[in-house]
Coordinates of C-alpha atoms in Angstrom, one line a residue:
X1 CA -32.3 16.5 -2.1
X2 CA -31.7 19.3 -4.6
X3 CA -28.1 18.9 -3.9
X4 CA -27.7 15.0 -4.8
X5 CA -29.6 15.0 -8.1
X6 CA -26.1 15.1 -9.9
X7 CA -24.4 11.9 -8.2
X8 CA -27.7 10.2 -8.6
X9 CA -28.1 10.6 -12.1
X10 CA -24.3 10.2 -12.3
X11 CA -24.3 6.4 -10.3
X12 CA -27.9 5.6 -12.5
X13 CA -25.9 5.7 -16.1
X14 CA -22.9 3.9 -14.2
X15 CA -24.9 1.1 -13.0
X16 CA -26.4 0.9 -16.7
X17 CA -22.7 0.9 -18.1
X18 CA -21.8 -1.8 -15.4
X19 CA -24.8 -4.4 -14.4
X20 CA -26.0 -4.3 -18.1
X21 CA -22.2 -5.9 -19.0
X22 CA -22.9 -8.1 -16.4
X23 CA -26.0 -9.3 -17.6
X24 CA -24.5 -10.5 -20.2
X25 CA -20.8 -11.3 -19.2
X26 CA -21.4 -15.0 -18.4
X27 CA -22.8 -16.2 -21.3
X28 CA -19.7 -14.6 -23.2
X29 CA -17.4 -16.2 -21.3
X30 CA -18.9 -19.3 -22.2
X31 CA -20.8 -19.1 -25.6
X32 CA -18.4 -17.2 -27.4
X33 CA -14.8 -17.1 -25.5
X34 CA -15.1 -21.1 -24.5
X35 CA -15.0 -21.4 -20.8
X36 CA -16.9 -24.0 -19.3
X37 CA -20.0 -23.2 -17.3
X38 CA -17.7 -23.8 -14.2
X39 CA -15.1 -22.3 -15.0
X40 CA -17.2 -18.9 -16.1
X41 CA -18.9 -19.1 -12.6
X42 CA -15.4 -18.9 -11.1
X43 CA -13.9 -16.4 -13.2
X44 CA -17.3 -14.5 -13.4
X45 CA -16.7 -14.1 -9.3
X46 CA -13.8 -13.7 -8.9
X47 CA -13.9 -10.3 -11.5
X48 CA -16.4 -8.8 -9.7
X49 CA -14.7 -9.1 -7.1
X50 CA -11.9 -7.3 -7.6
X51 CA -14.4 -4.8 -9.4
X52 CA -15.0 -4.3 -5.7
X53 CA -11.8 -5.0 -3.8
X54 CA -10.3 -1.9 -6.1
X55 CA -12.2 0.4 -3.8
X56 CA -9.9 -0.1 -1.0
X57 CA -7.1 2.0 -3.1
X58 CA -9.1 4.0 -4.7
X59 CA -11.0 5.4 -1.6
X60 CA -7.3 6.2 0.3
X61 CA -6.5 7.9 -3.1
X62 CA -9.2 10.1 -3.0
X63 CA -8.7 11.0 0.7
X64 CA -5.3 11.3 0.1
X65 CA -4.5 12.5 -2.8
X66 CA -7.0 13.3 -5.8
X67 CA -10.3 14.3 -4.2
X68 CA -13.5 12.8 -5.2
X69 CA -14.6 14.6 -7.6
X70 CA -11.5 13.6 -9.6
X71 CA -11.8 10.0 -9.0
X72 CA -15.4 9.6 -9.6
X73 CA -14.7 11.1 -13.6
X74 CA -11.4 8.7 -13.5
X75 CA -13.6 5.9 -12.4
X76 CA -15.9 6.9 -15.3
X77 CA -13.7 7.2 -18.1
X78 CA -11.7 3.8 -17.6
X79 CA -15.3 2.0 -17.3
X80 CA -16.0 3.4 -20.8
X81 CA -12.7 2.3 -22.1
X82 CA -13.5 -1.3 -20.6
X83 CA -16.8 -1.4 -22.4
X84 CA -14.8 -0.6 -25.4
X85 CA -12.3 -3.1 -25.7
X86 CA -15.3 -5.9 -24.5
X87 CA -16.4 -4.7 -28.2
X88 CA -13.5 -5.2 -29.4
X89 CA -12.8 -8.6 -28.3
X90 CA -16.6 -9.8 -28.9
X91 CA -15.9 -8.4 -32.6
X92 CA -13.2 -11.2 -32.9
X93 CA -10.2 -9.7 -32.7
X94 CA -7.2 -11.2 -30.2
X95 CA -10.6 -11.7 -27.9
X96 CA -9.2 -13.5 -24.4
X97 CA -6.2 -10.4 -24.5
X98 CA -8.8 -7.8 -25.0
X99 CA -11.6 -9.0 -22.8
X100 CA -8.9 -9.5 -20.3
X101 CA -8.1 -5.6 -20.5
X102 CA -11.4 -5.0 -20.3
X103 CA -11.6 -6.8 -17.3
X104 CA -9.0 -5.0 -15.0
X105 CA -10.3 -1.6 -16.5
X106 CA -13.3 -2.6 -14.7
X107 CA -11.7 -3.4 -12.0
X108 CA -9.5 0.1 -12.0
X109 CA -13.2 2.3 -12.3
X110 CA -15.1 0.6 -10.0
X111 CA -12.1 1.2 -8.1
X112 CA -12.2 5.3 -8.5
X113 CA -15.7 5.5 -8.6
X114 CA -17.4 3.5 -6.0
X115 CA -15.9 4.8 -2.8
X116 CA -15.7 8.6 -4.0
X117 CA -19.5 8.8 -5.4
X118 CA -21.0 7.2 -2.2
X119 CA -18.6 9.2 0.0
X120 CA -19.7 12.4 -1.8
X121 CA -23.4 11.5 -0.8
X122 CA -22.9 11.2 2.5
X123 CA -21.2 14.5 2.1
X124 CA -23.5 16.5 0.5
X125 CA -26.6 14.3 2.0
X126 CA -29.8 17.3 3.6
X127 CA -29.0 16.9 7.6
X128 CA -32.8 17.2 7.5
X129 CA -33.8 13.2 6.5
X130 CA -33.1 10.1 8.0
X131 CA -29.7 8.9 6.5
X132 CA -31.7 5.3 5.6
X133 CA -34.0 7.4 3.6
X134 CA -31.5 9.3 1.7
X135 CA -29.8 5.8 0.8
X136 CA -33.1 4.0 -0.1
X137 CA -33.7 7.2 -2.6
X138 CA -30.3 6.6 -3.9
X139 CA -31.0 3.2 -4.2
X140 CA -33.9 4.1 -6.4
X141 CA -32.3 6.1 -9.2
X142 CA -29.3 3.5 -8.8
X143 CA -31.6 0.8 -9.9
X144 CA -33.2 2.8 -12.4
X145 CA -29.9 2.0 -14.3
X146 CA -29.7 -1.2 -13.6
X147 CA -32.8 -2.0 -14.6
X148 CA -32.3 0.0 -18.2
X149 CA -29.2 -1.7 -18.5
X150 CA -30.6 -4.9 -17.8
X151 CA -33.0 -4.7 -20.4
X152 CA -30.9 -2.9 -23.4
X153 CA -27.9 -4.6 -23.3
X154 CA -29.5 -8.1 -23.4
X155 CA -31.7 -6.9 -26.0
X156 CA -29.1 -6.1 -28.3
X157 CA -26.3 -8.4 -26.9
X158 CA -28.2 -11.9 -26.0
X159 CA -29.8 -13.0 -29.3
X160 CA -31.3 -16.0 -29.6
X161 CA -33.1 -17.2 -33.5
X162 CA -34.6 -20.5 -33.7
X163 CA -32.6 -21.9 -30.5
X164 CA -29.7 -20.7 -32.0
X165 CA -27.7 -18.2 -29.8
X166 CA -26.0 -15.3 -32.2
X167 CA -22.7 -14.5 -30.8
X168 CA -21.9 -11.9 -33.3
X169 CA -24.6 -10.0 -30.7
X170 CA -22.5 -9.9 -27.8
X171 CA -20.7 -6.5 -28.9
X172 CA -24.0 -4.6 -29.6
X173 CA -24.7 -5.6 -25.8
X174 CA -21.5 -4.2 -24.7
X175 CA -21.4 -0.8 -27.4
X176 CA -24.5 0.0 -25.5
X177 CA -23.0 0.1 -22.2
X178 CA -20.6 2.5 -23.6
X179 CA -22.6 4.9 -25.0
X180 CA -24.4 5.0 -21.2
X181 CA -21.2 5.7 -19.6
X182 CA -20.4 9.0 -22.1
X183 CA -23.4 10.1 -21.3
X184 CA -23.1 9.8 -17.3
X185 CA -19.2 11.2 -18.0
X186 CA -21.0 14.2 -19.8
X187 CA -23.2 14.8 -17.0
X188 CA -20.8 14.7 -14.4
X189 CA -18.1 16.6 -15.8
X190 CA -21.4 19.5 -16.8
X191 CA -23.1 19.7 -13.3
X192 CA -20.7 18.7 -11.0
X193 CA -18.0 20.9 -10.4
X194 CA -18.7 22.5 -7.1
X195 CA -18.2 18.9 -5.4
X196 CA -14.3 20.0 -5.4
X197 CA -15.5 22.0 -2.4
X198 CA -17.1 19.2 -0.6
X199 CA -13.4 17.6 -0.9
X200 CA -11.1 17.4 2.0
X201 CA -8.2 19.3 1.3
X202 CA -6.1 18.8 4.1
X203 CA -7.3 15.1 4.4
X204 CA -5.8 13.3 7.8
X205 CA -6.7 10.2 6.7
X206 CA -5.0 7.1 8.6
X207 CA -1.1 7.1 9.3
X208 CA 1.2 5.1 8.3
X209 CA 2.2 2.5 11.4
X210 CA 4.6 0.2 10.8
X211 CA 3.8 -2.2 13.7
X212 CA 0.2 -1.9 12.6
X213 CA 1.4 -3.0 9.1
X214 CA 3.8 -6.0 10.2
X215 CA 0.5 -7.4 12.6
X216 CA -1.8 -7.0 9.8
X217 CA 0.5 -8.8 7.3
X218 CA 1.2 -11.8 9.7
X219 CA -2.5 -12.0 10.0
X220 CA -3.3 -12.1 6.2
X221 CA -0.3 -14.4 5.6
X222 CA -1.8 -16.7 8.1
X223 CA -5.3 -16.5 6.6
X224 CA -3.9 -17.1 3.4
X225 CA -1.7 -20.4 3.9
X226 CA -5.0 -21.4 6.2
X227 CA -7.7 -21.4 3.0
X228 CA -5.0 -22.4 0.3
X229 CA -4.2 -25.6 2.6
X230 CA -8.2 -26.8 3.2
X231 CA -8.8 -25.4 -0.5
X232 CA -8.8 -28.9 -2.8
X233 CA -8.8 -27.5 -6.1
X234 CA -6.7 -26.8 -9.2
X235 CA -8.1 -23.6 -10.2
X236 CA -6.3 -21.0 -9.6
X237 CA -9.0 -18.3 -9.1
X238 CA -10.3 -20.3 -6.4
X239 CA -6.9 -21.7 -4.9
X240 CA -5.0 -18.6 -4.7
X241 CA -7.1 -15.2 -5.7
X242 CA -10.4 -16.2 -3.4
X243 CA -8.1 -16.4 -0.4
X244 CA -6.1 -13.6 -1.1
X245 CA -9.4 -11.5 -1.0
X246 CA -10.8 -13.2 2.5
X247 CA -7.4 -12.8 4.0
X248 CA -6.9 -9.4 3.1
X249 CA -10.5 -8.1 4.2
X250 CA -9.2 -9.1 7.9
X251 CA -5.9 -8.1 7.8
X252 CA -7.7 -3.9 6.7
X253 CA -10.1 -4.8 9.4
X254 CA -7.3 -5.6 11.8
X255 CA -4.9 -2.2 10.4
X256 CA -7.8 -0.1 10.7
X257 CA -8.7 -1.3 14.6
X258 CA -5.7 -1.4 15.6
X259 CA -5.0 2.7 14.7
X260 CA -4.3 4.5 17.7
X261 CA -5.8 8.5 16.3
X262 CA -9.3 6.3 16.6
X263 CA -10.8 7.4 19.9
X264 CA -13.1 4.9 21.8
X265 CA -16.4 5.9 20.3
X266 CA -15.1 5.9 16.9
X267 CA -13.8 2.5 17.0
X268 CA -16.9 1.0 18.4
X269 CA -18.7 2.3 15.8
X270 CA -16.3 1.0 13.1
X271 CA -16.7 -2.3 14.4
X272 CA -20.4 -1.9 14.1
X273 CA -19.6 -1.4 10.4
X274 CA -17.4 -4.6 10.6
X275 CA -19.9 -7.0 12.2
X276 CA -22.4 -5.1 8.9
X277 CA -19.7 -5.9 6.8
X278 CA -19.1 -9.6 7.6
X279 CA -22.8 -10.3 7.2
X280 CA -23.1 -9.0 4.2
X281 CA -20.5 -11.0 2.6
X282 CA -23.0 -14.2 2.9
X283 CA -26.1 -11.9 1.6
X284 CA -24.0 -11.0 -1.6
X285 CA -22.7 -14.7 -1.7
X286 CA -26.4 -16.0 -2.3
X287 CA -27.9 -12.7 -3.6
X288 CA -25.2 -12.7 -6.8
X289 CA -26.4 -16.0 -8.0
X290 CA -28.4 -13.8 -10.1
X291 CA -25.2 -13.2 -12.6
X292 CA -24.3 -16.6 -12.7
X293 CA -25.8 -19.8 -11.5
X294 CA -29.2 -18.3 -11.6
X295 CA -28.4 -17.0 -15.3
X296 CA -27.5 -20.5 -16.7
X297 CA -30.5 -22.4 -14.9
X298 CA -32.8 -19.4 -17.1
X299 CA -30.5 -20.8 -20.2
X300 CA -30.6 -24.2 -20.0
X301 CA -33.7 -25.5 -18.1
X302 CA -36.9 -22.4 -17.8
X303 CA -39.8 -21.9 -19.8
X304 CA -39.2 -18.4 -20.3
X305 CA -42.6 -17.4 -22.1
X306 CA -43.8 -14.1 -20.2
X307 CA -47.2 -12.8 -21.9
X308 CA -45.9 -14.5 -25.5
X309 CA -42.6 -12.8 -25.1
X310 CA -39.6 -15.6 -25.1
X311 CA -37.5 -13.6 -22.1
X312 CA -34.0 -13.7 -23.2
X313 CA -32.1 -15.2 -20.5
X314 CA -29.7 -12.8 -19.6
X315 CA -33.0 -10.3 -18.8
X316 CA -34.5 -12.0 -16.6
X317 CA -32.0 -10.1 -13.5
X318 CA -33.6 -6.8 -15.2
X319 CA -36.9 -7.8 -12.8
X320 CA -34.7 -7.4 -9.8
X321 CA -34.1 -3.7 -10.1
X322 CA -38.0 -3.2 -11.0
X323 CA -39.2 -4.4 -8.0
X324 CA -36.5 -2.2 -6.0
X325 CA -37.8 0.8 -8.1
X326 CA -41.4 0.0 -7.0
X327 CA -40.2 -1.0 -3.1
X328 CA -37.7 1.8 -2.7
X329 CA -39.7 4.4 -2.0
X330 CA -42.3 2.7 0.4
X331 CA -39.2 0.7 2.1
X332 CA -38.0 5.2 2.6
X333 CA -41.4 6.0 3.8
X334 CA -42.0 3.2 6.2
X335 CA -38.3 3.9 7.8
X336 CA -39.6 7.7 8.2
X337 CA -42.9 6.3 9.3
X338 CA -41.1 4.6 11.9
X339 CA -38.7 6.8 12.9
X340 CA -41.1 9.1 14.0
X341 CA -42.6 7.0 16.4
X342 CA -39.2 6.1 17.6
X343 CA -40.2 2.6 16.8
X344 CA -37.7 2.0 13.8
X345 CA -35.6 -1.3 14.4
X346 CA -32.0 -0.7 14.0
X347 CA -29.4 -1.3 11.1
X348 CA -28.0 -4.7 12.3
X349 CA -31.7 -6.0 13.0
X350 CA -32.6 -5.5 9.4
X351 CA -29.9 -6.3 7.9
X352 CA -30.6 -9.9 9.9
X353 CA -33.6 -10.1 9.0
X354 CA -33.2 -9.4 5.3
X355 CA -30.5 -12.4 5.3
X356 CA -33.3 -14.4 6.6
X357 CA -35.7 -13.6 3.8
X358 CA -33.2 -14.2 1.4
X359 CA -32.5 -17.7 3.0
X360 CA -36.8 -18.3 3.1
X361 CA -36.5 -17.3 -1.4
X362 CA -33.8 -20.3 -1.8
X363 CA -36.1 -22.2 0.2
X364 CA -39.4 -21.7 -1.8
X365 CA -37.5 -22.1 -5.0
X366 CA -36.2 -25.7 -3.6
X367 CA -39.2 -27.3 -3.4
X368 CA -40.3 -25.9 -6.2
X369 CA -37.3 -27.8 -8.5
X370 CA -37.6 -30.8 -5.9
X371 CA -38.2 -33.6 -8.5
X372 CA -38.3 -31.1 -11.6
X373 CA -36.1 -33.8 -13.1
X374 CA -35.4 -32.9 -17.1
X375 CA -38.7 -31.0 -16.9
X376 CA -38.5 -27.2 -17.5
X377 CA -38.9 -24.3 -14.4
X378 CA -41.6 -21.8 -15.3
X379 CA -40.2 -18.2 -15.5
X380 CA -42.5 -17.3 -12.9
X381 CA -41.0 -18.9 -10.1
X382 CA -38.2 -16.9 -11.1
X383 CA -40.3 -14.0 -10.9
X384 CA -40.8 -14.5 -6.9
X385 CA -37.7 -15.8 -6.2
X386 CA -36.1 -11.8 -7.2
X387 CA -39.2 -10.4 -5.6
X388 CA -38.2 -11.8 -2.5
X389 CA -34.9 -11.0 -3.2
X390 CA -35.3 -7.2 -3.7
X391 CA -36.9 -7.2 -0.8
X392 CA -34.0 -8.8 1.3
X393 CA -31.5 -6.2 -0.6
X394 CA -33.6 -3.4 0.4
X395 CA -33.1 -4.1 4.1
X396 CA -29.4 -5.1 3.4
X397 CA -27.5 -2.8 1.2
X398 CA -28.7 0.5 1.4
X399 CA -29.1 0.2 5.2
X400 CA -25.5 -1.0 5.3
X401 CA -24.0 2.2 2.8
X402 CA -25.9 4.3 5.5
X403 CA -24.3 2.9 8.3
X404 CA -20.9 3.7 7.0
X405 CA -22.3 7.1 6.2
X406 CA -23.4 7.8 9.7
X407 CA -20.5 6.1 11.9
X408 CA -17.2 6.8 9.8
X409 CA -14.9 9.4 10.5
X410 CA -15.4 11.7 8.4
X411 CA -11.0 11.6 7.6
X412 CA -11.9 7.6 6.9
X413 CA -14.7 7.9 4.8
X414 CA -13.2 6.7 1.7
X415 CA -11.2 4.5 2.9
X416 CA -13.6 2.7 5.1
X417 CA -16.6 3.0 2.2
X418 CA -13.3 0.8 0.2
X419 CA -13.3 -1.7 2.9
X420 CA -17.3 -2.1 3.0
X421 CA -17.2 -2.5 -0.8
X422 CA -14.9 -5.4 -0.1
X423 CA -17.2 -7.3 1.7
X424 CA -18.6 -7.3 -1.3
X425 CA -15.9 -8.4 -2.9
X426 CA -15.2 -10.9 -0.9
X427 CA -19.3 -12.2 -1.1
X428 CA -18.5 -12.0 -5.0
X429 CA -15.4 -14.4 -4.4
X430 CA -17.8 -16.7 -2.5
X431 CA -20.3 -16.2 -5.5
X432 CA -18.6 -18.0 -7.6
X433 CA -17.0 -20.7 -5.3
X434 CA -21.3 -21.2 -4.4
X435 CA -21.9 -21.1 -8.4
X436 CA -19.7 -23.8 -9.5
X437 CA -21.2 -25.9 -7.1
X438 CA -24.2 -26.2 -9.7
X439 CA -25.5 -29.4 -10.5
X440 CA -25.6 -30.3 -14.4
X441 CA -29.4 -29.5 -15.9
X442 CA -31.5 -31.2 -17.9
X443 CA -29.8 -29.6 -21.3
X444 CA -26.6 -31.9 -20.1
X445 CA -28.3 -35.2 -20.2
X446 CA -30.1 -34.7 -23.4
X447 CA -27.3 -33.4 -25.1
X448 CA -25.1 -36.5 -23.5
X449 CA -27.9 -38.7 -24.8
X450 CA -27.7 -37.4 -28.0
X451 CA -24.2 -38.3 -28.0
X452 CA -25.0 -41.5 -26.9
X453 CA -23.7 -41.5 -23.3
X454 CA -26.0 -42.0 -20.4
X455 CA -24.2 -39.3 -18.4
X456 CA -26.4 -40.3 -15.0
X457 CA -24.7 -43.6 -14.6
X458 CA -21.2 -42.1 -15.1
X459 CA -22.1 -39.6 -12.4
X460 CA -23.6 -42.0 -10.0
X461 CA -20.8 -44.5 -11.0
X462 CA -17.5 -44.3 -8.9
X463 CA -15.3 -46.5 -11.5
X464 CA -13.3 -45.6 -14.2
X465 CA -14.2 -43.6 -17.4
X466 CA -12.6 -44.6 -20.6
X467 CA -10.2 -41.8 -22.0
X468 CA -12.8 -41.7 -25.0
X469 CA -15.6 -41.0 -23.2
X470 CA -13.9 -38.2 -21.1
X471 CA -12.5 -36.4 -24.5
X472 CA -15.8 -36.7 -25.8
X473 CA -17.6 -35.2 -22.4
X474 CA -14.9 -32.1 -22.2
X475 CA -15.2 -31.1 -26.0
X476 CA -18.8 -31.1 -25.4
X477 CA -18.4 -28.9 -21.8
X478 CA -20.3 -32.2 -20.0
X479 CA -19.3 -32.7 -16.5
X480 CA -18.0 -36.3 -15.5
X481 CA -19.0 -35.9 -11.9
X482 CA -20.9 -33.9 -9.6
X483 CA -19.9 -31.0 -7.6
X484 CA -19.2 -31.5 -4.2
X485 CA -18.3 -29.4 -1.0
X486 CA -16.3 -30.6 1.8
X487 CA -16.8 -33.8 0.2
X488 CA -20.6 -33.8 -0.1
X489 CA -21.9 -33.9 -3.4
X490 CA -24.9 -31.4 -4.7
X491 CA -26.4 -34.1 -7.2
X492 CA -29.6 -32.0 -7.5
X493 CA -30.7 -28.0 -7.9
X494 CA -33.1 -29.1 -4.8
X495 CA -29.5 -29.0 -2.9
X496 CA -27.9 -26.7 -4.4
X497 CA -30.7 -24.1 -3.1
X498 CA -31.4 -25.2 0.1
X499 CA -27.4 -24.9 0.0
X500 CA -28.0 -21.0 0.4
X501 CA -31.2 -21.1 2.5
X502 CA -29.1 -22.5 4.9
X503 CA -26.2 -20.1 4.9
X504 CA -28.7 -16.7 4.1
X505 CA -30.9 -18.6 7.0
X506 CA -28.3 -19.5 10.0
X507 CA -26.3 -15.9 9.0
X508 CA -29.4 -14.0 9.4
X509 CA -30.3 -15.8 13.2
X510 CA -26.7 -15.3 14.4
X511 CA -26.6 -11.7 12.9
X512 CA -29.8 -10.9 15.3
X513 CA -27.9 -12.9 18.0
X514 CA -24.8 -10.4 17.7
X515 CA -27.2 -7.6 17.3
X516 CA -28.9 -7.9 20.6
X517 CA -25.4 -8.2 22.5
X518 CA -23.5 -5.6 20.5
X519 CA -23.7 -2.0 22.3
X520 CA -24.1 0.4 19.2
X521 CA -22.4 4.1 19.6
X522 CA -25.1 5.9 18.3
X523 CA -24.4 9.5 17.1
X524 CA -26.2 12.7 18.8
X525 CA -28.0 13.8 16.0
X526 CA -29.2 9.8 15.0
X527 CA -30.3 8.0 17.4
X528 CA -31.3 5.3 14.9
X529 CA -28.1 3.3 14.2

């Protein structure tokens, strides 16, 4: 493990720089650039999901072309100019332009850095250990940053005084994030520099077809057209970026399978990591809640006293990556436990049933607010509902990173760790359709009350609103009706959670289902798949 301690630290001060932004990146979208709650959810999604669709180019780059050494400190450097110009624009100055250059740095490092530092793991990983060990270790030090960043940026960036949130906070919270990403730069750049050798220099990756390309492009312009024509909305994040993303997932999928140089065990295995791949876009879909819909339920309707400490609410996701740094390391030990007894269930069967723990959490969590009405949620239910959580991402994520370790060509690597990291992408897109599905809270009605509208009869109501009361509900950020999807409407937060118990729930079943039918490839060396 001697040989990994680099990209571990490396990906720790990353995932500081990059989950402590997003801590905090919802509530600036809508406390101190404007955006409604909705609106934030949608734009919130459909960022971090390009933070991971990026991958896909930047992992045939660094097969290609740089190397992965190169792309990891590219990936590195424009995430610290992103956190840069989020200071900027939270200091006042032109602050949509430069949050929005912010943004697609993001975008353009996660790109570079993601595929590359994952790919150079499963490079330089001891032949020794179990692959799902190696990536539950990783997962460790990967959470360690996390959960630092979860905890300083808030501190400094999400300040509330007297039940008065201090905007002028928001770019301490995001200079913070920037010093973490020098310092993982510094470190890279120091310790790092025998990984060139560990880089492919006469990379095969995947020829150019151009039948391939024409098939795959028919397939994501028919995708396309297909979601944009059922979509019935206005927003253009969710009307023409959301589909883009799903379409173009299966359009790679389709290019990659339909690649003659792949011989027949290598493409069964790569559609092992597609059927992993597919499933995990409806974990992340429920699991990201935490960012967003989760986030404003802890703002606007939670008793967060913890041991006479007011938990800001932006911290609160900090707990998830605790629990994975006390669960990694026994999840790692009972996998080599297992594995030595030949016992150890394979990747698709935990995967599944990690989906369906995630889908039991929404479930607990929906009884629990069943008739809260304008009452408050304690923290602590909070507290069990990421417990849970971690423990579902544990048997989802790493497991899933180790698969594509273990079955990709080793020409592909990057390029098929870019197209797992768009699953992700494309279960961030369905975050934030999921998210704006959330029913007002209690803050809502007493703030409409307070303006003297009863804003549950207009909701319930089907007639007309008078152009008055409509300015007055928009200035305010008040919805005048409820969500809805496919025309049924989520009037409570009892729905809208057994709303993912069901998905996580019925994905996790069928994902067992294909799992017992599927005949897995398993390489020589691990038998464990």
């Amino acid at each position: 493990m001697k040989k990994v301690w680099v990209l571990f630290s490396t990906e720790m001060w990353e995932k500081f720089n990059f989950y402590g932004m997003r801590a905090i990146f919802a509530l600036f979208l809508v406390h101190f650039l404007g955006f409604s709650e909705s609106d934030a959810a949608l734009y919130y999604g459909g960022f971090l999901a390009f933070s991971y669709l990026c991958p896909i180019v930047g992992g045939f780059l660094a097969d290609r072309f740089l190397g992965y050494h190169k792309s990891v400190l590219l990936g590195c450097a424009f995430l610290a100019v992103a956190q840069l110009l989020f200071f900027v624009s939270a200091s006042g100055f032109s602050s949509v332009g430069f949050a929005l250059c912010g943004a697609i740095l993001v975008m353009f490092g996660n790109g570079f850095f993601k595929p590359s530092i994952t790919a150079l793991l499963s490079i330089k990983a001891p032949k020794d250990i179990s692959m799902d060990a190696v990536f539950s270790s990783y997962y460790f030090f990967l959470n360690l940053g996390v959960l630092i960043g979860s905890f300083v940026v808030p501190y400094f960036g999400d300040v509330v005084a007297g039940g008065v949130r201090d905007i002028s906070a928001f770019k301490w919270g995001f200079l913070s994030a920037f010093i973490a990403m020098i310092v993982g730069i510094v470190i890279f750049a120091l310790f790092s520099k025998n990984d060139e050798n560990f880089t492919p220099k006469h990379a095969q990756g995947m020829k150019y077809n151009k039948r391939n390309l024409l098939i795959s492009s028919v397939v994501f312009i028919a995708i396309f057209l297909l979601i944009c024509y059922v979509s019935s909305t206005q927003n253009v994040v969710k009307m023409y970026l959301y589909p883009a993303i799903y379409a173009f997932g299966v359009s790679m999928i389709c290019y990659v399978l339909l690649d003659k140089s792949l011989d027949k065990i290598e493409r069964e295995n790569i559609i092992t990591i597609f059927i992993s791949a597919i499933f995990i876009v409806f974990f992340w879909a429920s699991f990201e809640q935490i960012g967003s819909s989760l986030t404003f339920i802890a703002n606007n309707q939670m008793d967060r006293s913890l041991f006479g400490f007011d938990v800001p609410p932006s911290m609160i996701s900090m707990f998830n990556p605790l629990f994975v740094l006390i669960l990694s390391f026994l999840f790692s030990a009972f996998y080599i436990k297992l594995g030595r007894k030949n016992i150890e269930p394979n990747s698709l069967n935990k995967q599944a049933f990690g989906l369906c723990l995630l889908g039991v959490s929404y479930l607990i969590i929906a009884f629990k607010v069943h008739d809260l009405g304008e009452n408050l949620l304690h923290i602590k239910w909070f507290l069990l509902l990421y417990f849970l959580h971690t423990c579902a991402e544990l048997l989802v994520s790493p497991i899933g990173f180790a698969l594509v370790a273990k079955l990709s060509p080793k020409r592909l690597l990057g390029l098929i760790f870019g197209i797992f990291y768009l699953a992700n992408a494309a279960g961030y897109a369905l975050s934030g359709t999921l998210a704006s599905l959330l029913p007002p809270t209690s803050d809502k009605f007493i703030l409409a009350n307070q303006l003297g509208i009863d804003l549950k009869e207009i909701l319930n109501s089907k007639g007309e609103i008078s152009d008055d009361t409509l300015e007055i509900l928009k200035q305010n950020g008040l919805p005048s009706e409820y969500p809805n999807i496919f025309g049924y409407e989520i009037c409570s937060l009892f729905e809208f959670f057994m709303l993912f118990f069901v998905l996580c729930f019925g994905a996790g079943v069928l994902l067992f289902i294909v799992a017992k039918f599927h005949k897995m490839y398993n390489l020589k060396k691990d038998k464990n798949v």
